[in-house]
PDB file of C-alpha atoms in Angstrom:
ATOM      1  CA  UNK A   1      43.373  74.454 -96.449  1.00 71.00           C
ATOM      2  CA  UNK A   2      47.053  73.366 -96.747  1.00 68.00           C
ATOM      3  CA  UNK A   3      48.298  76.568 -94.636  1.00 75.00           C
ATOM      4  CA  UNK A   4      46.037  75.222 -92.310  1.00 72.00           C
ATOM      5  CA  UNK A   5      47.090  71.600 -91.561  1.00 76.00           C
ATOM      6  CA  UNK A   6      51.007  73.071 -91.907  1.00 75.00           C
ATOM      7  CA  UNK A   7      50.057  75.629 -89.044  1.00 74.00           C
ATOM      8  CA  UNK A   8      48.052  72.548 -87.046  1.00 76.00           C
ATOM      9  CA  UNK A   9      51.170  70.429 -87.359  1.00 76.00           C
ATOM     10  CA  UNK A  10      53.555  73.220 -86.299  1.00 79.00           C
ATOM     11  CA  UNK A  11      51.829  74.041 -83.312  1.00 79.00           C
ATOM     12  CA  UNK A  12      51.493  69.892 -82.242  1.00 78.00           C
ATOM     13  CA  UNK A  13      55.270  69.789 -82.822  1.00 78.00           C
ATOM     14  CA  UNK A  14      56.063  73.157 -80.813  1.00 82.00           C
ATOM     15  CA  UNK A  15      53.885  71.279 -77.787  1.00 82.00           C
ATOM     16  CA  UNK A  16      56.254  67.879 -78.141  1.00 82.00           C
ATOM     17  CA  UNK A  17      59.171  70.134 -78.059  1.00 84.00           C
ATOM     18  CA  UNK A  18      58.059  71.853 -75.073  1.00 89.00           C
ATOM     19  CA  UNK A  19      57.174  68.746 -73.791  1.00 89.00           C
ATOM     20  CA  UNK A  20      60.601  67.207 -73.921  1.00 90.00           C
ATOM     21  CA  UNK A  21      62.174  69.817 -73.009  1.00 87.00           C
ATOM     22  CA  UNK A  22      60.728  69.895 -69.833  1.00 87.00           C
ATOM     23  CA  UNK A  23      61.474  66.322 -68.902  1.00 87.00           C
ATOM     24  CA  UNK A  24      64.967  67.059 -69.732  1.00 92.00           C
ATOM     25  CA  UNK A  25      64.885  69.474 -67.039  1.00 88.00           C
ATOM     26  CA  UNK A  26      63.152  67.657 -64.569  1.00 87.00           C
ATOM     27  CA  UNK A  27      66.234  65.113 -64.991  1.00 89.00           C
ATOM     28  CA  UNK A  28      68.364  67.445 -64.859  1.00 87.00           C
ATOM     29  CA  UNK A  29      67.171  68.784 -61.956  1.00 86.00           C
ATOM     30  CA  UNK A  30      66.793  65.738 -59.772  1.00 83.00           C
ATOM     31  CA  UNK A  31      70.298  64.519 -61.464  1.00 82.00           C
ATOM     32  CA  UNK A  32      71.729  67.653 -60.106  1.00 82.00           C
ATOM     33  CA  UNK A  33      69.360  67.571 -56.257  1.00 79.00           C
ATOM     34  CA  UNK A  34      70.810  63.822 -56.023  1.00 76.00           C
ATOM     35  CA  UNK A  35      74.344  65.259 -56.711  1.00 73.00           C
ATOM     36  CA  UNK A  36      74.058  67.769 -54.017  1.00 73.00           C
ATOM     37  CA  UNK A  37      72.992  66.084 -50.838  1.00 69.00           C
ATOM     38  CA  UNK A  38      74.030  62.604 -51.470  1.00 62.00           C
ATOM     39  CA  UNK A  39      78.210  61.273 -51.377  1.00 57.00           C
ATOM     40  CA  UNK A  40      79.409  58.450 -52.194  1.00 56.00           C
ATOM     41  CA  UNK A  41      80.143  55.823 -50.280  1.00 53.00           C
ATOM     42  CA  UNK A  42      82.272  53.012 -49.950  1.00 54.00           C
ATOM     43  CA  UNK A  43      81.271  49.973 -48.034  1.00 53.00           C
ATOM     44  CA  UNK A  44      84.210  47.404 -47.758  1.00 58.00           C
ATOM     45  CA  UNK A  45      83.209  43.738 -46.231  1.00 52.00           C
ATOM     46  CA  UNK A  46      85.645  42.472 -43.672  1.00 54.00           C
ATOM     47  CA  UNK A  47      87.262  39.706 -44.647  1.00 54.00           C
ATOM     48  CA  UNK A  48      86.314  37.252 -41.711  1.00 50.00           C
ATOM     49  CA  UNK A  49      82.746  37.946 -42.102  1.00 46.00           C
ATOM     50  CA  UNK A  50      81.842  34.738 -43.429  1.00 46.00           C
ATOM     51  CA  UNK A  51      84.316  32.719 -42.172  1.00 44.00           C
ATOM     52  CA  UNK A  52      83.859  30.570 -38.685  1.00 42.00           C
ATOM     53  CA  UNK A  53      86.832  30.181 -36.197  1.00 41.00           C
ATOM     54  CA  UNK A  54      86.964  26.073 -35.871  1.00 41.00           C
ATOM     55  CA  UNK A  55      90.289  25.373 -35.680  1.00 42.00           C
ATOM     56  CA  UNK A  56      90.798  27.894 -32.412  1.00 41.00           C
ATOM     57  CA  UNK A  57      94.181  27.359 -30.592  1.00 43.00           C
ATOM     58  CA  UNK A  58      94.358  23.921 -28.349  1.00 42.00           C
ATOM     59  CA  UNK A  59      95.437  26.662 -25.987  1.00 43.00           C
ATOM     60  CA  UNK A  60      92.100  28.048 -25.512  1.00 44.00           C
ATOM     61  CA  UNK A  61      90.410  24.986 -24.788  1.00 48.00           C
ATOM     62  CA  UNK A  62      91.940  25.308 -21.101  1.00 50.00           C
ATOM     63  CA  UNK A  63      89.724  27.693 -18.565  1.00 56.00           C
ATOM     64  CA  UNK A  64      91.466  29.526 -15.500  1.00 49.00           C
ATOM     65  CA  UNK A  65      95.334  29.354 -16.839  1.00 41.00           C
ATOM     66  CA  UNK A  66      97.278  28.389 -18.989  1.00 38.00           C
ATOM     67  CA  UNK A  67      98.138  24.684 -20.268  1.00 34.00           C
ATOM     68  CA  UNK A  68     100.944  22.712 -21.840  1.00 34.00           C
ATOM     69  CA  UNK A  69     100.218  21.607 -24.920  1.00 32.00           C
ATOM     70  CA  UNK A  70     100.639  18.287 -26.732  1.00 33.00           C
ATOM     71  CA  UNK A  71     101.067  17.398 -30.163  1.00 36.00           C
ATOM     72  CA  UNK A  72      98.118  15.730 -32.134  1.00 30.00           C
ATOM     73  CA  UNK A  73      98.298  12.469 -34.308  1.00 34.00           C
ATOM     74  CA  UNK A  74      95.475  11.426 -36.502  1.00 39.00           C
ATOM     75  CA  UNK A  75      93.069   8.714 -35.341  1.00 38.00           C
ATOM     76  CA  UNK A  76      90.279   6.296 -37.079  1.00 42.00           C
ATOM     77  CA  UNK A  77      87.791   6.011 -34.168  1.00 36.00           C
ATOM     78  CA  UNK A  78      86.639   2.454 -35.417  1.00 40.00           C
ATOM     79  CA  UNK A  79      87.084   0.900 -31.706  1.00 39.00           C
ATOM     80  CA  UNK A  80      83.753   3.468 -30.671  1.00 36.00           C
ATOM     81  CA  UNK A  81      82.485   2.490 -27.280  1.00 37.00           C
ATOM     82  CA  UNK A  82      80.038   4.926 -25.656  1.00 38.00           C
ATOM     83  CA  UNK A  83      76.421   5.789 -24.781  1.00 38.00           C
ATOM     84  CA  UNK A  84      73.945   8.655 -24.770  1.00 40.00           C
ATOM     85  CA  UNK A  85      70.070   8.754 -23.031  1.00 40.00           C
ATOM     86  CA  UNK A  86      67.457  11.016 -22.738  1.00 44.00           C
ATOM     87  CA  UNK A  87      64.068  10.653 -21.157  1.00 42.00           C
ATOM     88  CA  UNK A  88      61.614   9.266 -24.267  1.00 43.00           C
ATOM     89  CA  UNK A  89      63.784   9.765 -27.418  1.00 41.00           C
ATOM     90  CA  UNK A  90      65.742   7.709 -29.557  1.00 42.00           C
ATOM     91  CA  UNK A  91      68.669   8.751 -31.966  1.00 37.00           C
ATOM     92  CA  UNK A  92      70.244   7.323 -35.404  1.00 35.00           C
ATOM     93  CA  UNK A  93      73.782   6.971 -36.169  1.00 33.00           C
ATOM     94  CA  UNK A  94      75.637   9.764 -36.501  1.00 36.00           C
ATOM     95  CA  UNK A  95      78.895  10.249 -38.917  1.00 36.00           C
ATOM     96  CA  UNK A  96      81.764   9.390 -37.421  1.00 35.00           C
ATOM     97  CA  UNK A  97      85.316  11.637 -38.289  1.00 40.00           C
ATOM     98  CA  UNK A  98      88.763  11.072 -37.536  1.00 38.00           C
ATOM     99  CA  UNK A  99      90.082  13.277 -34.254  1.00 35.00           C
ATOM    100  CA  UNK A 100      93.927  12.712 -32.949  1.00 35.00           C
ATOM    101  CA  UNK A 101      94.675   9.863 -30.142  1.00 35.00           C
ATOM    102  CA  UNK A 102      96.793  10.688 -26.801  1.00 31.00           C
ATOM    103  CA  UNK A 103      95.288   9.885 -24.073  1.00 34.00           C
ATOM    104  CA  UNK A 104      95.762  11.297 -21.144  1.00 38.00           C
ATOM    105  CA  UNK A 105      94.339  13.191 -18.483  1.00 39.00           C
ATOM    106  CA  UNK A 106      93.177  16.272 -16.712  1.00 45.00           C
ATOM    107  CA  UNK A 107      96.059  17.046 -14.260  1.00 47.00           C
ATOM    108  CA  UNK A 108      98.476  19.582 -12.829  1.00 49.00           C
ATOM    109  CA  UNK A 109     101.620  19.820 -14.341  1.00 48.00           C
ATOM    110  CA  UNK A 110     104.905  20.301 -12.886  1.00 44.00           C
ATOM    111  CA  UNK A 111     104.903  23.920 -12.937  1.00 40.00           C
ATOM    112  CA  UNK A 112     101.194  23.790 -11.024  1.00 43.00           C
ATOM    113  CA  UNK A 113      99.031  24.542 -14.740  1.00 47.00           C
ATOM    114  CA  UNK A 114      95.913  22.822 -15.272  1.00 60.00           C
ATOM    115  CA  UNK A 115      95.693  20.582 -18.745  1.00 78.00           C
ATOM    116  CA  UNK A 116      92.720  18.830 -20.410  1.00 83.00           C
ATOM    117  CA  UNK A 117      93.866  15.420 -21.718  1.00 88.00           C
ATOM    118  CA  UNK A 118      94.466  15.107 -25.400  1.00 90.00           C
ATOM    119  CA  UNK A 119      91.190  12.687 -25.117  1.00 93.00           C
ATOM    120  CA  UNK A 120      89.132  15.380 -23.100  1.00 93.00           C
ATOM    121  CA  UNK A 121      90.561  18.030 -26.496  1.00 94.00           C
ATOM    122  CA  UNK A 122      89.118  15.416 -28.873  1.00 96.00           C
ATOM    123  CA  UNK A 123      85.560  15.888 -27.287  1.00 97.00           C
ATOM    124  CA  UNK A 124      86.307  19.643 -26.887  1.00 97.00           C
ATOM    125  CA  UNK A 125      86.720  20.402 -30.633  1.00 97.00           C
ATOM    126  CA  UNK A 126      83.774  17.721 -30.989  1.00 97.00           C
ATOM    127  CA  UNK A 127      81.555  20.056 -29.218  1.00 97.00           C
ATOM    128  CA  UNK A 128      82.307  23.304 -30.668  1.00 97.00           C
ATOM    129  CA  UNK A 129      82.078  21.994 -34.372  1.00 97.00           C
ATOM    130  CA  UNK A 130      78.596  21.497 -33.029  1.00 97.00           C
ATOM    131  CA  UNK A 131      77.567  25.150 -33.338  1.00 96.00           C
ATOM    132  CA  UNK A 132      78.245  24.922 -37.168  1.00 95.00           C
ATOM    133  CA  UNK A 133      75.807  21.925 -37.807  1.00 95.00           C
ATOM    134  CA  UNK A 134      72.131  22.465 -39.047  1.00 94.00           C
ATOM    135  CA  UNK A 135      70.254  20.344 -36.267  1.00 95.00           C
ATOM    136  CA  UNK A 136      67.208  20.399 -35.138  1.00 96.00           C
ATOM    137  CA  UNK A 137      65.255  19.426 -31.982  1.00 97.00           C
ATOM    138  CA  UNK A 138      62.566  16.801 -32.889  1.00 95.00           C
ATOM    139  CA  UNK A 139      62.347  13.480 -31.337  1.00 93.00           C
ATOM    140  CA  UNK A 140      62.581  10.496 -33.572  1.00 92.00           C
ATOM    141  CA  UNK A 141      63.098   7.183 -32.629  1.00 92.00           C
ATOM    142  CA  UNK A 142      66.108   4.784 -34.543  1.00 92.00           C
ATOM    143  CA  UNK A 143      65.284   1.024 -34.901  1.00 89.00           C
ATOM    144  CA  UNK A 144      68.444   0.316 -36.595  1.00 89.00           C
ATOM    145  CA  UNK A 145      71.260   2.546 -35.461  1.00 92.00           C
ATOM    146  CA  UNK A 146      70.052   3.831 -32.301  1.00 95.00           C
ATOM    147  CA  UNK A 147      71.772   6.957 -32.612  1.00 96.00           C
ATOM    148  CA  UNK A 148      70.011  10.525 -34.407  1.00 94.00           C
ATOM    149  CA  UNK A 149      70.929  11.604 -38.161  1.00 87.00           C
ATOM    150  CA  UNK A 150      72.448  14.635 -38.722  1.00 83.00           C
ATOM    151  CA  UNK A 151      68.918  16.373 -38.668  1.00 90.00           C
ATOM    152  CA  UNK A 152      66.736  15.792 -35.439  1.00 95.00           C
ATOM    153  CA  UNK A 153      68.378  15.269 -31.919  1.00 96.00           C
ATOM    154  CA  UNK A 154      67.177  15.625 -28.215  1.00 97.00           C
ATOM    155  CA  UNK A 155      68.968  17.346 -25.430  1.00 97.00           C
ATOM    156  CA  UNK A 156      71.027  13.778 -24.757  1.00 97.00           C
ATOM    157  CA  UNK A 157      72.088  13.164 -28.324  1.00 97.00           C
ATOM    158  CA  UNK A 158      74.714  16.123 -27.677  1.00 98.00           C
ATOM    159  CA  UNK A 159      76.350  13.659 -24.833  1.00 98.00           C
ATOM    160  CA  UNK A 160      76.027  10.702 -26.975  1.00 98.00           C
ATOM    161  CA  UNK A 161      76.759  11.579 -30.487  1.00 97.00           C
ATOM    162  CA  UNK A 162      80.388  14.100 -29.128  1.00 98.00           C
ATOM    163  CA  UNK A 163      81.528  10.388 -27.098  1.00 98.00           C
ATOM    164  CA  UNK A 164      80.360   8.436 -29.854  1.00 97.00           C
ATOM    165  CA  UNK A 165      82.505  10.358 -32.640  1.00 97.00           C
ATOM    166  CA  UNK A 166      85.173  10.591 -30.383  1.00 97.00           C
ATOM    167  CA  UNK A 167      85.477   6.880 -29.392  1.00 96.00           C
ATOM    168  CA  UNK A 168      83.079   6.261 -26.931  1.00 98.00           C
ATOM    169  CA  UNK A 169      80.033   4.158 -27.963  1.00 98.00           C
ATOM    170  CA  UNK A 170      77.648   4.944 -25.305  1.00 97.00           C
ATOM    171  CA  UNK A 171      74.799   2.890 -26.762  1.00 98.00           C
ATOM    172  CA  UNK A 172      76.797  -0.027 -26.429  1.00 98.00           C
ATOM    173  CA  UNK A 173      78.818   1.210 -22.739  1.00 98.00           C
ATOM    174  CA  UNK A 174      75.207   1.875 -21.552  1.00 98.00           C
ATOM    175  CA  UNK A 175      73.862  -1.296 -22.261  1.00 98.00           C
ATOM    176  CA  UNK A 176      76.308  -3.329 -21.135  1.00 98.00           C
ATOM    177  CA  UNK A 177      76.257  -1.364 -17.583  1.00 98.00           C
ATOM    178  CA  UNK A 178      72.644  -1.487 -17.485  1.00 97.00           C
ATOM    179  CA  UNK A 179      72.800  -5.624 -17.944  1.00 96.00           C
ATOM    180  CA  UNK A 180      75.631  -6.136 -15.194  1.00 97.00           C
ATOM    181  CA  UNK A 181      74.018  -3.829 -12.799  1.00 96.00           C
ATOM    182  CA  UNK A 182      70.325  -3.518 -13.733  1.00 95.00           C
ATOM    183  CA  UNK A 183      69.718  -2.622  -9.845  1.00 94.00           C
ATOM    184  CA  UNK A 184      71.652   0.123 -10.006  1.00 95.00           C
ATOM    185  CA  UNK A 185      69.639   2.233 -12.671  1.00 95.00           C
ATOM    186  CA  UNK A 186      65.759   3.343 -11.482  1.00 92.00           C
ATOM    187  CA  UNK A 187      63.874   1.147 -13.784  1.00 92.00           C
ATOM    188  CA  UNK A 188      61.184   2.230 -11.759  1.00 89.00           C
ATOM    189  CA  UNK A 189      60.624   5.452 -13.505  1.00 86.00           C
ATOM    190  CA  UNK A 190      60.517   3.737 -16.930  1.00 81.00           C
ATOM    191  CA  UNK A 191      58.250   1.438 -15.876  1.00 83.00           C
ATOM    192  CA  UNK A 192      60.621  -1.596 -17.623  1.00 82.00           C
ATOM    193  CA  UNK A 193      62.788  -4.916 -15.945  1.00 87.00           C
ATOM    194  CA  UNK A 194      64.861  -5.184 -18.932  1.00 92.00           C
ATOM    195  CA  UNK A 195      67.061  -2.307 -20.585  1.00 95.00           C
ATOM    196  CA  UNK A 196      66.322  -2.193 -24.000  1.00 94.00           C
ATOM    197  CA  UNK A 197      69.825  -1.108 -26.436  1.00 95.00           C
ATOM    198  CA  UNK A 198      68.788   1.357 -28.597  1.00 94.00           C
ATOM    199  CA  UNK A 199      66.946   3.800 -26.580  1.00 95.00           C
ATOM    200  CA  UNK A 200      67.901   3.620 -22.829  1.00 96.00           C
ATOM    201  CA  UNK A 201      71.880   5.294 -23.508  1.00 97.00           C
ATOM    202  CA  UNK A 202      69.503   8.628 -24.877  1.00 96.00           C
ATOM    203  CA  UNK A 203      66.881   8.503 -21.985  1.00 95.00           C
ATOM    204  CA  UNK A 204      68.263  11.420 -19.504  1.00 96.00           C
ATOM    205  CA  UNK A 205      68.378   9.844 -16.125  1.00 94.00           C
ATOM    206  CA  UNK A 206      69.533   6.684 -17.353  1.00 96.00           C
ATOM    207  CA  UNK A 207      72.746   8.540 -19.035  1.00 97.00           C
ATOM    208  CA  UNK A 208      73.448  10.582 -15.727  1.00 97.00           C
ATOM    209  CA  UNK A 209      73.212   7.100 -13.705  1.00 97.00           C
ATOM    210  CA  UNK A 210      75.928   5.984 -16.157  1.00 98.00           C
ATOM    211  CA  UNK A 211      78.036   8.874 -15.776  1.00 98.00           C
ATOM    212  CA  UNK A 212      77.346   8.922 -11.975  1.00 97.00           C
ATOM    213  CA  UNK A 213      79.008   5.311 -12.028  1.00 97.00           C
ATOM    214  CA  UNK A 214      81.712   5.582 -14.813  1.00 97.00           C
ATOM    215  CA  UNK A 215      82.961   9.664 -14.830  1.00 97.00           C
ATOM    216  CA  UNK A 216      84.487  11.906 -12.314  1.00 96.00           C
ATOM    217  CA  UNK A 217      81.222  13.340 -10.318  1.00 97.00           C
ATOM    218  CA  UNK A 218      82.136  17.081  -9.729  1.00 97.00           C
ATOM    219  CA  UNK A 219      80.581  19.944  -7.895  1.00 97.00           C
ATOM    220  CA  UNK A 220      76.730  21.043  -9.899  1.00 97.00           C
ATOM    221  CA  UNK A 221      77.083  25.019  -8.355  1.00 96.00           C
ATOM    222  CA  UNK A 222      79.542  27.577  -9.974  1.00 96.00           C
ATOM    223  CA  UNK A 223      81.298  30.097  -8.094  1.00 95.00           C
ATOM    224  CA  UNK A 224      83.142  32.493 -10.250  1.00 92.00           C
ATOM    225  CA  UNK A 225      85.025  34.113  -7.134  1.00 93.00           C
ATOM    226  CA  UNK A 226      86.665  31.173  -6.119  1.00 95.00           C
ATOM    227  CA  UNK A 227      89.691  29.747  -8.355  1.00 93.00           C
ATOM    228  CA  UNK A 228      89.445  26.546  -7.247  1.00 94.00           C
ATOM    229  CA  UNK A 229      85.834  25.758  -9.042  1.00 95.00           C
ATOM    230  CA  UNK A 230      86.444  27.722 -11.731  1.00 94.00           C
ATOM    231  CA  UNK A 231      89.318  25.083 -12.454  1.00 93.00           C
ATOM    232  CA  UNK A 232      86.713  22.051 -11.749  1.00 95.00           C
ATOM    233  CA  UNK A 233      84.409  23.635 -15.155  1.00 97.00           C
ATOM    234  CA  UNK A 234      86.172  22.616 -18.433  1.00 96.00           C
ATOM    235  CA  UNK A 235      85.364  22.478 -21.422  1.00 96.00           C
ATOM    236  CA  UNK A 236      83.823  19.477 -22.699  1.00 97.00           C
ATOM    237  CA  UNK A 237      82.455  18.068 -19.184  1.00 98.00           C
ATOM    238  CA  UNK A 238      78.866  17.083 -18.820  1.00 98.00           C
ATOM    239  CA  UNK A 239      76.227  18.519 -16.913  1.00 99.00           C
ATOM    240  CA  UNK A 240      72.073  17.726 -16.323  1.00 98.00           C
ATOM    241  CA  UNK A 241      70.056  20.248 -15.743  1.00 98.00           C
ATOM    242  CA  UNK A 242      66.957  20.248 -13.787  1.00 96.00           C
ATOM    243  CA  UNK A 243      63.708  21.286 -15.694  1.00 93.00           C
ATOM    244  CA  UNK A 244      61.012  19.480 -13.198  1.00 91.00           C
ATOM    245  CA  UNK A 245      62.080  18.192  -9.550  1.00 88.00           C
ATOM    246  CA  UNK A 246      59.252  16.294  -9.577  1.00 87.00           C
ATOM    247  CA  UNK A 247      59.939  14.509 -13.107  1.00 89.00           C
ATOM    248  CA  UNK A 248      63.241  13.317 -13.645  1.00 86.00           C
ATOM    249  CA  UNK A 249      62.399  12.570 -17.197  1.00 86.00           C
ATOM    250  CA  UNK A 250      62.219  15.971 -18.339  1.00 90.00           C
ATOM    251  CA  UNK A 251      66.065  17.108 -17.470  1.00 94.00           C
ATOM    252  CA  UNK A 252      68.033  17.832 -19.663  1.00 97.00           C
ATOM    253  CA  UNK A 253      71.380  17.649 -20.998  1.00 98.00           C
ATOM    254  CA  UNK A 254      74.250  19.628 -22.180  1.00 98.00           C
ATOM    255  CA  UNK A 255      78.416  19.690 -22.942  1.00 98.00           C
ATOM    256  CA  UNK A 256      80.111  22.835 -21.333  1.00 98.00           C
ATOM    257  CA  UNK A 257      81.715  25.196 -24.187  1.00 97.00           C
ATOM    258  CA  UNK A 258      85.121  26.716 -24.634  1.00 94.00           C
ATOM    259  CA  UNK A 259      83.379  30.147 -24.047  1.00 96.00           C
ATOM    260  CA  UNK A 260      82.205  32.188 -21.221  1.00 95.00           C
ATOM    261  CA  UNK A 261      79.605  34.735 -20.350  1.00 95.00           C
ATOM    262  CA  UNK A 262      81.161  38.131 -19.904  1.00 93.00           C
ATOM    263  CA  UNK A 263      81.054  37.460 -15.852  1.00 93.00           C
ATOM    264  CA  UNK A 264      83.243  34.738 -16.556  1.00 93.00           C
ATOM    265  CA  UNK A 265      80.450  31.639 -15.935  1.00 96.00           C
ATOM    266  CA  UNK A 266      81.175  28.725 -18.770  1.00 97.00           C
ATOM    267  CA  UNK A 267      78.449  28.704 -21.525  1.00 98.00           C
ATOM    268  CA  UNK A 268      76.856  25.202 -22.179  1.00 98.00           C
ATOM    269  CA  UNK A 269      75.930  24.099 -25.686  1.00 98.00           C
ATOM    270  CA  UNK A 270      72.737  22.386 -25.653  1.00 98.00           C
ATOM    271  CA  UNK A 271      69.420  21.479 -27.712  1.00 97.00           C
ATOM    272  CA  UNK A 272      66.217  21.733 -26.179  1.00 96.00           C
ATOM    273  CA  UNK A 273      62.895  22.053 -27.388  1.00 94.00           C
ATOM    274  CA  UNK A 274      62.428  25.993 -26.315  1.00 94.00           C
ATOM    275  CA  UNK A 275      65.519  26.087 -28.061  1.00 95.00           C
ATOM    276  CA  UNK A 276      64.772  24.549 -31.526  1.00 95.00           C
ATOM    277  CA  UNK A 277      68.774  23.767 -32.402  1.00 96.00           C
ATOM    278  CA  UNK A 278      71.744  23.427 -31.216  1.00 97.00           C
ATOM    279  CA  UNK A 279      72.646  26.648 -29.219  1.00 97.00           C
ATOM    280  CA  UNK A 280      75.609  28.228 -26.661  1.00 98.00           C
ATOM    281  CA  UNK A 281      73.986  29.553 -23.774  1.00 97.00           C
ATOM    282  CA  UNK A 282      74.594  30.395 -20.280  1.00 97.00           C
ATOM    283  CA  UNK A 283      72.605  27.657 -18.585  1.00 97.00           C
ATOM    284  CA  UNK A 284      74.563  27.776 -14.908  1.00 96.00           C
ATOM    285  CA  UNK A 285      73.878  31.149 -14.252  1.00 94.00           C
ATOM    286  CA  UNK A 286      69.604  30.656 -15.239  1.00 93.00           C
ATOM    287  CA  UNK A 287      69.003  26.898 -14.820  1.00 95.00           C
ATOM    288  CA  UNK A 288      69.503  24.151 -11.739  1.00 96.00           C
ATOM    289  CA  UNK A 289      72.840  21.989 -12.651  1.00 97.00           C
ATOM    290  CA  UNK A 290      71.641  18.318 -11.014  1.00 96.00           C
ATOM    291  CA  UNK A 291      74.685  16.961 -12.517  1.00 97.00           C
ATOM    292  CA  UNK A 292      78.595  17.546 -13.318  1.00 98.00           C
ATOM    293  CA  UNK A 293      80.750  14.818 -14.752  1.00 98.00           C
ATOM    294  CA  UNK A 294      83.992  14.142 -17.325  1.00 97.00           C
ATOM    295  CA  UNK A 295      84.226  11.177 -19.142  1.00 97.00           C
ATOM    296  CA  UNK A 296      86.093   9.263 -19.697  1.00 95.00           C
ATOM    297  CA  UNK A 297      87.563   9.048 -15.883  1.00 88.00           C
ATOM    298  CA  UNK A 298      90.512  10.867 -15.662  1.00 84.00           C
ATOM    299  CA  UNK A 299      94.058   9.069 -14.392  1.00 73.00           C
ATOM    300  CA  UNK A 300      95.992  11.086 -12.692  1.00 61.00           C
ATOM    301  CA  UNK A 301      99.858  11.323 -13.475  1.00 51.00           C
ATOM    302  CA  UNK A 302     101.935   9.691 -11.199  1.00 37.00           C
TER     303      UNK A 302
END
């Protein structure tokens, strides 16, 4: 009986042995398949893949040749005056930072090369640092400030909120426009005898009537074969595009960027509801420009 259980347990033990045994090989043998037709690699991350280019050469900002540039000095933009409109929408206040204070102009030097003012630079860097910012496109209307958070904007807030944090209140410069020349703005299409503060400077043909009256009006077509318009595209100017001839209220605006398309057209960064956030895109070579402006005005050197 005992020879028995001793020869059971032998032969159990022989078929765990054979058992392992066989896994070991079956390791070994992928261990040694993986080995064969696999290398190793090395993946290095380049450096400047997680890091965003804002502080880009002043240099740059300049389309068509090259400028002369000026040196910056820090600025609290507490003296804001500026406004901002789009058809409908309303904004809150948005955070204000500090930018450096020449002002000057956009002019030909002595040597014949075109130069943004140290004020149109401001806005420029404004607009770019735009593309880094988590916004996006929902109207909400702002009882108290006017102006949009940091969260939800319309296609105007990108005009108003740039000025505003660059020292141009446009709630307030809108306002005060609309009450000393309340013919001059089509009330008509609001539907309205009296402006009203805190949403007119964000309603879109009321901000291009402002601009039409205070900025330098320049051409709305692009022609990258001719020097002469590329020079009149900058970074930083304004434009309104056309969405619906036959309602005003749906155009929409957008701030021309320090980049261009590949053919050389400007790109505009804009917010729209297609869109969804703030974006770069090349809006004068697929959309109808009703409007081109710079503000503030330029003065020209004498």
């Amino acid at each position: 009986m005992k020879a028995r259980i001793r020869k059971s347990q032998r032969r159990r033990k022989l078929r765990y042995d054979i058992i392992i045994v066989f896994f070991i090989a079956l390791a070994a043998l992928q261990f040694w398949t993986l080995k064969s037709f696999y290398k190793e690699l090395k993946i290095e991350i380049p450096q400047n893949l997680f890091k965003s280019f804002i502080n880009f050469p002043l240099s740059e900002n300049i389309r068509g040749k090259e400028t002369e540039l000026a040196d910056f000095r820090n600025k609290d933009p507490d003296d804001a005056t500026g406004a901002d409109s789009e058809s409908g929408s309303d904004s809150a206040l948005a955070t204000t930072e500090e930018f450096s204070d020449i002002g000057e102009t956009t002019t030909a030097n002595e040597t014949g090369a075109f130069e943004l003012s140290d004020e149109q630079k401001k806005i420029v860097l404004r607009v770019m640092k735009l593309l880094e910012e988590d916004i996006e496109y929902q109207y909400q209307f702002y009882a108290d400030t006017g102006y949009p958070d940091d969260k939800y904007w319309i296609s105007t807030d990108v005009v108003s909120v740039v000025l505003k944090d660059c020292g141009y209140d446009l709630m307030e410069l809108v306002y005060d426009d609309m009450s000393k020349h309340i013919d001059a703005y089509p009330m008509n299409i609001k539907g309205s005898k009296n402006p009203d503060k805190k949403t007119d400077f964000r309603v879109v043909y009321f901000q291009q009537k402002f601009f039409q009256r205070n900025a330098l009006e320049l051409p709305t077509e692009f022609d990258a074969s001719d020097p002469a318009n590329i020079l009149q595209w900058q970074p930083g100017d304004i434009v309104y595009f056309t969405v619906d001839a036959e309602n005003p209220g749906k155009n929409i605006a957008g701030m021309l960027s320090n980049h261009s398309s590949p053919e050389g057209v400007p790109l505009v960064i804009m917010i729209t509801k297609d869109l969804g956030k703030i974006t770069e895109i090349n809006a004068l070579a697929e959309m109808e420009v009703s409007g081109h402006y710079r503000y503030p005005y330029p003065e020209l050197n004498q």
